PDB file of C-alpha atoms in Angstrom:
ATOM      1  CA  UNK A   1       0.000   0.000   0.000  1.00  0.00           C
ATOM      2  CA  UNK A   2       3.037   2.298  -0.063  1.00  0.00           C
ATOM      3  CA  UNK A   3       2.900   5.279  -2.385  1.00  0.00           C
ATOM      4  CA  UNK A   4       5.813   5.988  -4.736  1.00  0.00           C
ATOM      5  CA  UNK A   5       7.169   9.543  -4.693  1.00  0.00           C
ATOM      6  CA  UNK A   6       7.692  10.683  -8.279  1.00  0.00           C
ATOM      7  CA  UNK A   7       8.677  14.289  -7.498  1.00  0.00           C
ATOM      8  CA  UNK A   8       9.200  16.307  -4.349  1.00  0.00           C
ATOM      9  CA  UNK A   9       9.604  20.060  -3.955  1.00  0.00           C
ATOM     10  CA  UNK A  10       9.989  22.185  -0.832  1.00  0.00           C
ATOM     11  CA  UNK A  11       7.591  25.107  -0.742  1.00  0.00           C
ATOM     12  CA  UNK A  12       8.934  26.602   2.474  1.00  0.00           C
ATOM     13  CA  UNK A  13      11.741  25.652   4.875  1.00  0.00           C
ATOM     14  CA  UNK A  14      11.679  27.664   8.080  1.00  0.00           C
ATOM     15  CA  UNK A  15      12.535  26.698  11.674  1.00  0.00           C
ATOM     16  CA  UNK A  16       8.864  26.183  12.627  1.00  0.00           C
ATOM     17  CA  UNK A  17       7.331  25.385   9.240  1.00  0.00           C
ATOM     18  CA  UNK A  18       8.611  23.101   6.531  1.00  0.00           C
ATOM     19  CA  UNK A  19       6.183  22.161   3.783  1.00  0.00           C
ATOM     20  CA  UNK A  20       6.698  20.184   0.639  1.00  0.00           C
ATOM     21  CA  UNK A  21       4.624  19.286  -2.377  1.00  0.00           C
ATOM     22  CA  UNK A  22       4.953  15.685  -3.559  1.00  0.00           C
ATOM     23  CA  UNK A  23       3.781  14.067  -6.746  1.00  0.00           C
ATOM     24  CA  UNK A  24       2.924  10.500  -5.770  1.00  0.00           C
ATOM     25  CA  UNK A  25       1.765   7.338  -7.469  1.00  0.00           C
ATOM     26  CA  UNK A  26      -0.608   5.016  -5.637  1.00  0.00           C
ATOM     27  CA  UNK A  27      -0.333   1.209  -5.948  1.00  0.00           C
ATOM     28  CA  UNK A  28      -3.378   1.361  -8.226  1.00  0.00           C
ATOM     29  CA  UNK A  29      -1.352   3.437 -10.685  1.00  0.00           C
ATOM     30  CA  UNK A  30      -3.302   6.622 -10.018  1.00  0.00           C
ATOM     31  CA  UNK A  31      -1.125   9.740  -9.720  1.00  0.00           C
ATOM     32  CA  UNK A  32      -1.759  12.503  -7.194  1.00  0.00           C
ATOM     33  CA  UNK A  33      -0.043  15.605  -8.637  1.00  0.00           C
ATOM     34  CA  UNK A  34      -0.171  17.750  -5.498  1.00  0.00           C
ATOM     35  CA  UNK A  35       0.115  16.051  -2.131  1.00  0.00           C
ATOM     36  CA  UNK A  36       1.232  18.394   0.645  1.00  0.00           C
ATOM     37  CA  UNK A  37       3.313  17.232   3.620  1.00  0.00           C
ATOM     38  CA  UNK A  38       4.289  19.211   6.720  1.00  0.00           C
ATOM     39  CA  UNK A  39       7.643  18.266   8.239  1.00  0.00           C
ATOM     40  CA  UNK A  40       7.871  18.971  11.952  1.00  0.00           C
ATOM     41  CA  UNK A  41      10.360  17.904  14.609  1.00  0.00           C
ATOM     42  CA  UNK A  42       9.003  15.363  17.085  1.00  0.00           C
ATOM     43  CA  UNK A  43       6.965  16.712  19.997  1.00  0.00           C
ATOM     44  CA  UNK A  44       6.697  15.737  23.659  1.00  0.00           C
ATOM     45  CA  UNK A  45       4.138  16.293  26.419  1.00  0.00           C
ATOM     46  CA  UNK A  46       3.668  15.180  30.005  1.00  0.00           C
ATOM     47  CA  UNK A  47       0.925  14.582  32.516  1.00  0.00           C
ATOM     48  CA  UNK A  48       2.867  15.911  35.503  1.00  0.00           C
ATOM     49  CA  UNK A  49       1.402  15.176  38.931  1.00  0.00           C
ATOM     50  CA  UNK A  50       2.673  16.511  42.235  1.00  0.00           C
ATOM     51  CA  UNK A  51       3.151  14.444  45.417  1.00  0.00           C
ATOM     52  CA  UNK A  52      -0.220  15.680  46.682  1.00  0.00           C
ATOM     53  CA  UNK A  53      -2.004  14.620  43.475  1.00  0.00           C
ATOM     54  CA  UNK A  54      -2.339  17.950  41.715  1.00  0.00           C
ATOM     55  CA  UNK A  55      -1.903  18.097  37.947  1.00  0.00           C
ATOM     56  CA  UNK A  56       0.558  20.667  36.597  1.00  0.00           C
ATOM     57  CA  UNK A  57      -0.963  22.618  33.710  1.00  0.00           C
ATOM     58  CA  UNK A  58       0.100  25.621  31.694  1.00  0.00           C
ATOM     59  CA  UNK A  59      -2.138  28.364  30.373  1.00  0.00           C
ATOM     60  CA  UNK A  60      -1.137  30.202  27.225  1.00  0.00           C
ATOM     61  CA  UNK A  61      -2.509  31.961  24.171  1.00  0.00           C
ATOM     62  CA  UNK A  62      -2.798  29.875  21.004  1.00  0.00           C
ATOM     63  CA  UNK A  63      -2.798  32.128  17.972  1.00  0.00           C
ATOM     64  CA  UNK A  64      -4.117  29.475  15.542  1.00  0.00           C
ATOM     65  CA  UNK A  65      -7.429  29.354  17.435  1.00  0.00           C
ATOM     66  CA  UNK A  66      -7.197  32.873  18.812  1.00  0.00           C
ATOM     67  CA  UNK A  67      -7.833  31.486  22.310  1.00  0.00           C
ATOM     68  CA  UNK A  68      -6.060  31.156  25.632  1.00  0.00           C
ATOM     69  CA  UNK A  69      -6.106  27.537  26.752  1.00  0.00           C
ATOM     70  CA  UNK A  70      -5.164  25.170  29.553  1.00  0.00           C
ATOM     71  CA  UNK A  71      -2.773  22.418  28.476  1.00  0.00           C
ATOM     72  CA  UNK A  72      -0.397  19.855  29.861  1.00  0.00           C
ATOM     73  CA  UNK A  73       3.228  20.882  29.481  1.00  0.00           C
ATOM     74  CA  UNK A  74       4.594  20.203  25.988  1.00  0.00           C
ATOM     75  CA  UNK A  75       7.369  21.139  23.631  1.00  0.00           C
ATOM     76  CA  UNK A  76       9.558  20.377  20.660  1.00  0.00           C
ATOM     77  CA  UNK A  77      12.477  17.971  20.694  1.00  0.00           C
ATOM     78  CA  UNK A  78      15.839  19.418  19.745  1.00  0.00           C
ATOM     79  CA  UNK A  79      17.879  17.563  17.064  1.00  0.00           C
ATOM     80  CA  UNK A  80      19.464  14.460  18.604  1.00  0.00           C
ATOM     81  CA  UNK A  81      17.569  14.844  21.880  1.00  0.00           C
ATOM     82  CA  UNK A  82      15.872  11.789  23.401  1.00  0.00           C
ATOM     83  CA  UNK A  83      12.119  12.176  24.054  1.00  0.00           C
ATOM     84  CA  UNK A  84      12.423  11.793  27.840  1.00  0.00           C
ATOM     85  CA  UNK A  85      15.278  14.307  28.052  1.00  0.00           C
ATOM     86  CA  UNK A  86      13.317  16.777  25.926  1.00  0.00           C
ATOM     87  CA  UNK A  87      10.246  16.489  28.122  1.00  0.00           C
ATOM     88  CA  UNK A  88      12.145  16.868  31.375  1.00  0.00           C
ATOM     89  CA  UNK A  89      13.820  19.985  29.937  1.00  0.00           C
ATOM     90  CA  UNK A  90      10.504  21.447  28.774  1.00  0.00           C
ATOM     91  CA  UNK A  91       8.767  20.773  32.099  1.00  0.00           C
ATOM     92  CA  UNK A  92      11.506  22.536  34.041  1.00  0.00           C
ATOM     93  CA  UNK A  93      11.706  25.474  31.600  1.00  0.00           C
ATOM     94  CA  UNK A  94       7.957  26.061  31.399  1.00  0.00           C
ATOM     95  CA  UNK A  95       6.925  25.283  34.976  1.00  0.00           C
ATOM     96  CA  UNK A  96       9.954  24.925  37.268  1.00  0.00           C
ATOM     97  CA  UNK A  97       8.849  21.369  38.187  1.00  0.00           C
ATOM     98  CA  UNK A  98      11.344  18.489  38.180  1.00  0.00           C
ATOM     99  CA  UNK A  99      11.870  14.993  39.561  1.00  0.00           C
ATOM    100  CA  UNK A 100       9.263  12.308  39.980  1.00  0.00           C
ATOM    101  CA  UNK A 101       8.825   8.867  38.472  1.00  0.00           C
ATOM    102  CA  UNK A 102       8.513   9.001  34.689  1.00  0.00           C
ATOM    103  CA  UNK A 103       7.043   6.593  32.159  1.00  0.00           C
ATOM    104  CA  UNK A 104       6.090   6.720  28.506  1.00  0.00           C
ATOM    105  CA  UNK A 105       2.300   6.540  28.231  1.00  0.00           C
ATOM    106  CA  UNK A 106       1.838   6.555  24.454  1.00  0.00           C
ATOM    107  CA  UNK A 107       2.999   7.812  21.083  1.00  0.00           C
ATOM    108  CA  UNK A 108       0.683   9.707  18.748  1.00  0.00           C
ATOM    109  CA  UNK A 109       0.739  11.585  15.497  1.00  0.00           C
ATOM    110  CA  UNK A 110      -1.250  14.763  14.985  1.00  0.00           C
ATOM    111  CA  UNK A 111      -2.203  13.840  11.421  1.00  0.00           C
ATOM    112  CA  UNK A 112      -0.542  10.836   9.803  1.00  0.00           C
ATOM    113  CA  UNK A 113      -1.799  11.807   6.359  1.00  0.00           C
ATOM    114  CA  UNK A 114       0.095  15.098   6.181  1.00  0.00           C
ATOM    115  CA  UNK A 115       2.540  15.388   9.114  1.00  0.00           C
ATOM    116  CA  UNK A 116       5.873  13.587   9.502  1.00  0.00           C
ATOM    117  CA  UNK A 117       6.385  13.772  13.259  1.00  0.00           C
ATOM    118  CA  UNK A 118       5.462  11.840  16.372  1.00  0.00           C
ATOM    119  CA  UNK A 119       4.352  13.074  19.777  1.00  0.00           C
ATOM    120  CA  UNK A 120       5.717  11.226  22.819  1.00  0.00           C
ATOM    121  CA  UNK A 121       3.363  11.423  25.813  1.00  0.00           C
ATOM    122  CA  UNK A 122       4.712  10.842  29.315  1.00  0.00           C
ATOM    123  CA  UNK A 123       3.386  10.597  32.858  1.00  0.00           C
ATOM    124  CA  UNK A 124       5.532  11.996  35.676  1.00  0.00           C
ATOM    125  CA  UNK A 125       4.254  11.305  39.182  1.00  0.00           C
ATOM    126  CA  UNK A 126       5.693  13.017  42.240  1.00  0.00           C
ATOM    127  CA  UNK A 127       7.107  16.142  40.577  1.00  0.00           C
ATOM    128  CA  UNK A 128       8.073  19.097  42.773  1.00  0.00           C
ATOM    129  CA  UNK A 129       8.716  22.745  42.033  1.00  0.00           C
ATOM    130  CA  UNK A 130      12.462  23.217  42.348  1.00  0.00           C
ATOM    131  CA  UNK A 131      13.048  26.277  40.163  1.00  0.00           C
ATOM    132  CA  UNK A 132      11.432  29.281  38.556  1.00  0.00           C
ATOM    133  CA  UNK A 133      10.264  29.255  34.953  1.00  0.00           C
ATOM    134  CA  UNK A 134      12.935  29.786  32.281  1.00  0.00           C
ATOM    135  CA  UNK A 135      10.806  31.014  29.389  1.00  0.00           C
ATOM    136  CA  UNK A 136      11.944  31.993  25.919  1.00  0.00           C
ATOM    137  CA  UNK A 137      11.364  35.616  24.932  1.00  0.00           C
ATOM    138  CA  UNK A 138       8.351  34.589  22.833  1.00  0.00           C
ATOM    139  CA  UNK A 139       6.698  32.490  25.578  1.00  0.00           C
ATOM    140  CA  UNK A 140       4.010  33.823  27.915  1.00  0.00           C
ATOM    141  CA  UNK A 141       2.988  30.876  30.096  1.00  0.00           C
ATOM    142  CA  UNK A 142       1.160  30.696  33.422  1.00  0.00           C
ATOM    143  CA  UNK A 143       1.419  27.602  35.643  1.00  0.00           C
ATOM    144  CA  UNK A 144      -1.774  26.226  37.225  1.00  0.00           C
ATOM    145  CA  UNK A 145      -2.380  23.244  39.494  1.00  0.00           C
ATOM    146  CA  UNK A 146      -5.636  21.286  39.269  1.00  0.00           C
ATOM    147  CA  UNK A 147      -7.135  18.371  41.150  1.00  0.00           C
ATOM    148  CA  UNK A 148      -7.953  15.142  39.334  1.00  0.00           C
ATOM    149  CA  UNK A 149     -11.663  16.012  39.475  1.00  0.00           C
ATOM    150  CA  UNK A 150     -11.030  19.446  37.962  1.00  0.00           C
ATOM    151  CA  UNK A 151      -9.015  17.913  35.096  1.00  0.00           C
ATOM    152  CA  UNK A 152     -11.712  15.299  34.452  1.00  0.00           C
ATOM    153  CA  UNK A 153     -14.335  18.072  34.381  1.00  0.00           C
ATOM    154  CA  UNK A 154     -12.253  20.182  31.962  1.00  0.00           C
ATOM    155  CA  UNK A 155     -12.013  17.161  29.647  1.00  0.00           C
ATOM    156  CA  UNK A 156     -15.738  16.443  29.905  1.00  0.00           C
ATOM    157  CA  UNK A 157     -16.594  20.094  29.272  1.00  0.00           C
ATOM    158  CA  UNK A 158     -14.304  20.357  26.233  1.00  0.00           C
ATOM    159  CA  UNK A 159     -12.052  22.933  27.883  1.00  0.00           C
ATOM    160  CA  UNK A 160      -8.984  20.912  26.837  1.00  0.00           C
ATOM    161  CA  UNK A 161      -9.236  21.096  23.040  1.00  0.00           C
ATOM    162  CA  UNK A 162      -5.751  20.118  21.916  1.00  0.00           C
ATOM    163  CA  UNK A 163      -6.124  16.518  20.750  1.00  0.00           C
ATOM    164  CA  UNK A 164      -2.502  15.538  21.473  1.00  0.00           C
ATOM    165  CA  UNK A 165      -3.109  16.531  25.092  1.00  0.00           C
ATOM    166  CA  UNK A 166      -6.681  15.333  25.539  1.00  0.00           C
ATOM    167  CA  UNK A 167      -5.890  11.835  24.214  1.00  0.00           C
ATOM    168  CA  UNK A 168      -3.174  11.015  26.771  1.00  0.00           C
ATOM    169  CA  UNK A 169      -5.279  12.473  29.585  1.00  0.00           C
ATOM    170  CA  UNK A 170      -8.274  10.328  28.593  1.00  0.00           C
ATOM    171  CA  UNK A 171      -6.010   7.268  28.382  1.00  0.00           C
ATOM    172  CA  UNK A 172      -4.439   8.031  31.752  1.00  0.00           C
ATOM    173  CA  UNK A 173      -7.863   8.186  33.407  1.00  0.00           C
ATOM    174  CA  UNK A 174      -9.104   5.090  31.533  1.00  0.00           C
ATOM    175  CA  UNK A 175      -6.150   3.058  32.808  1.00  0.00           C
ATOM    176  CA  UNK A 176      -6.416   4.357  36.360  1.00  0.00           C
TER     177      UNK A 176
END
């Protein structure tokens, strides 16, 4: 069922957006002249839970939707960086929380038909605040702590809209 790439051309190559246009041939012989693919680095996120059972969330503006939203901590992996190392770095930078017992919960893709990257979703239980935030100049992030019931209610009410964050949260609660 693999498609054959006949031609490939980059439309844009920027640090946060790389898009290409492929001409592909399907196994049936049909040719798709314009198939667009977005190349992203791999992403990471974490369900971080404190010793007293509170969930560490961030609140930030998301320009694509034009909304400010509550999310689990997430970020982009640097070239050559292992997923767990990337997530521990992001959690400390965005929230100041570190430590705890970590495990990989699942791997997801945002859209397998057009995106090249994976998202690695972790659970970290027993995290503690050991530092202040270390935000990039372009980041404006607030840290919030929620109880399990509050997180479940936000999921049920559709407050958490980002699918790559809602899916691991739903799985976490389903397995609990």
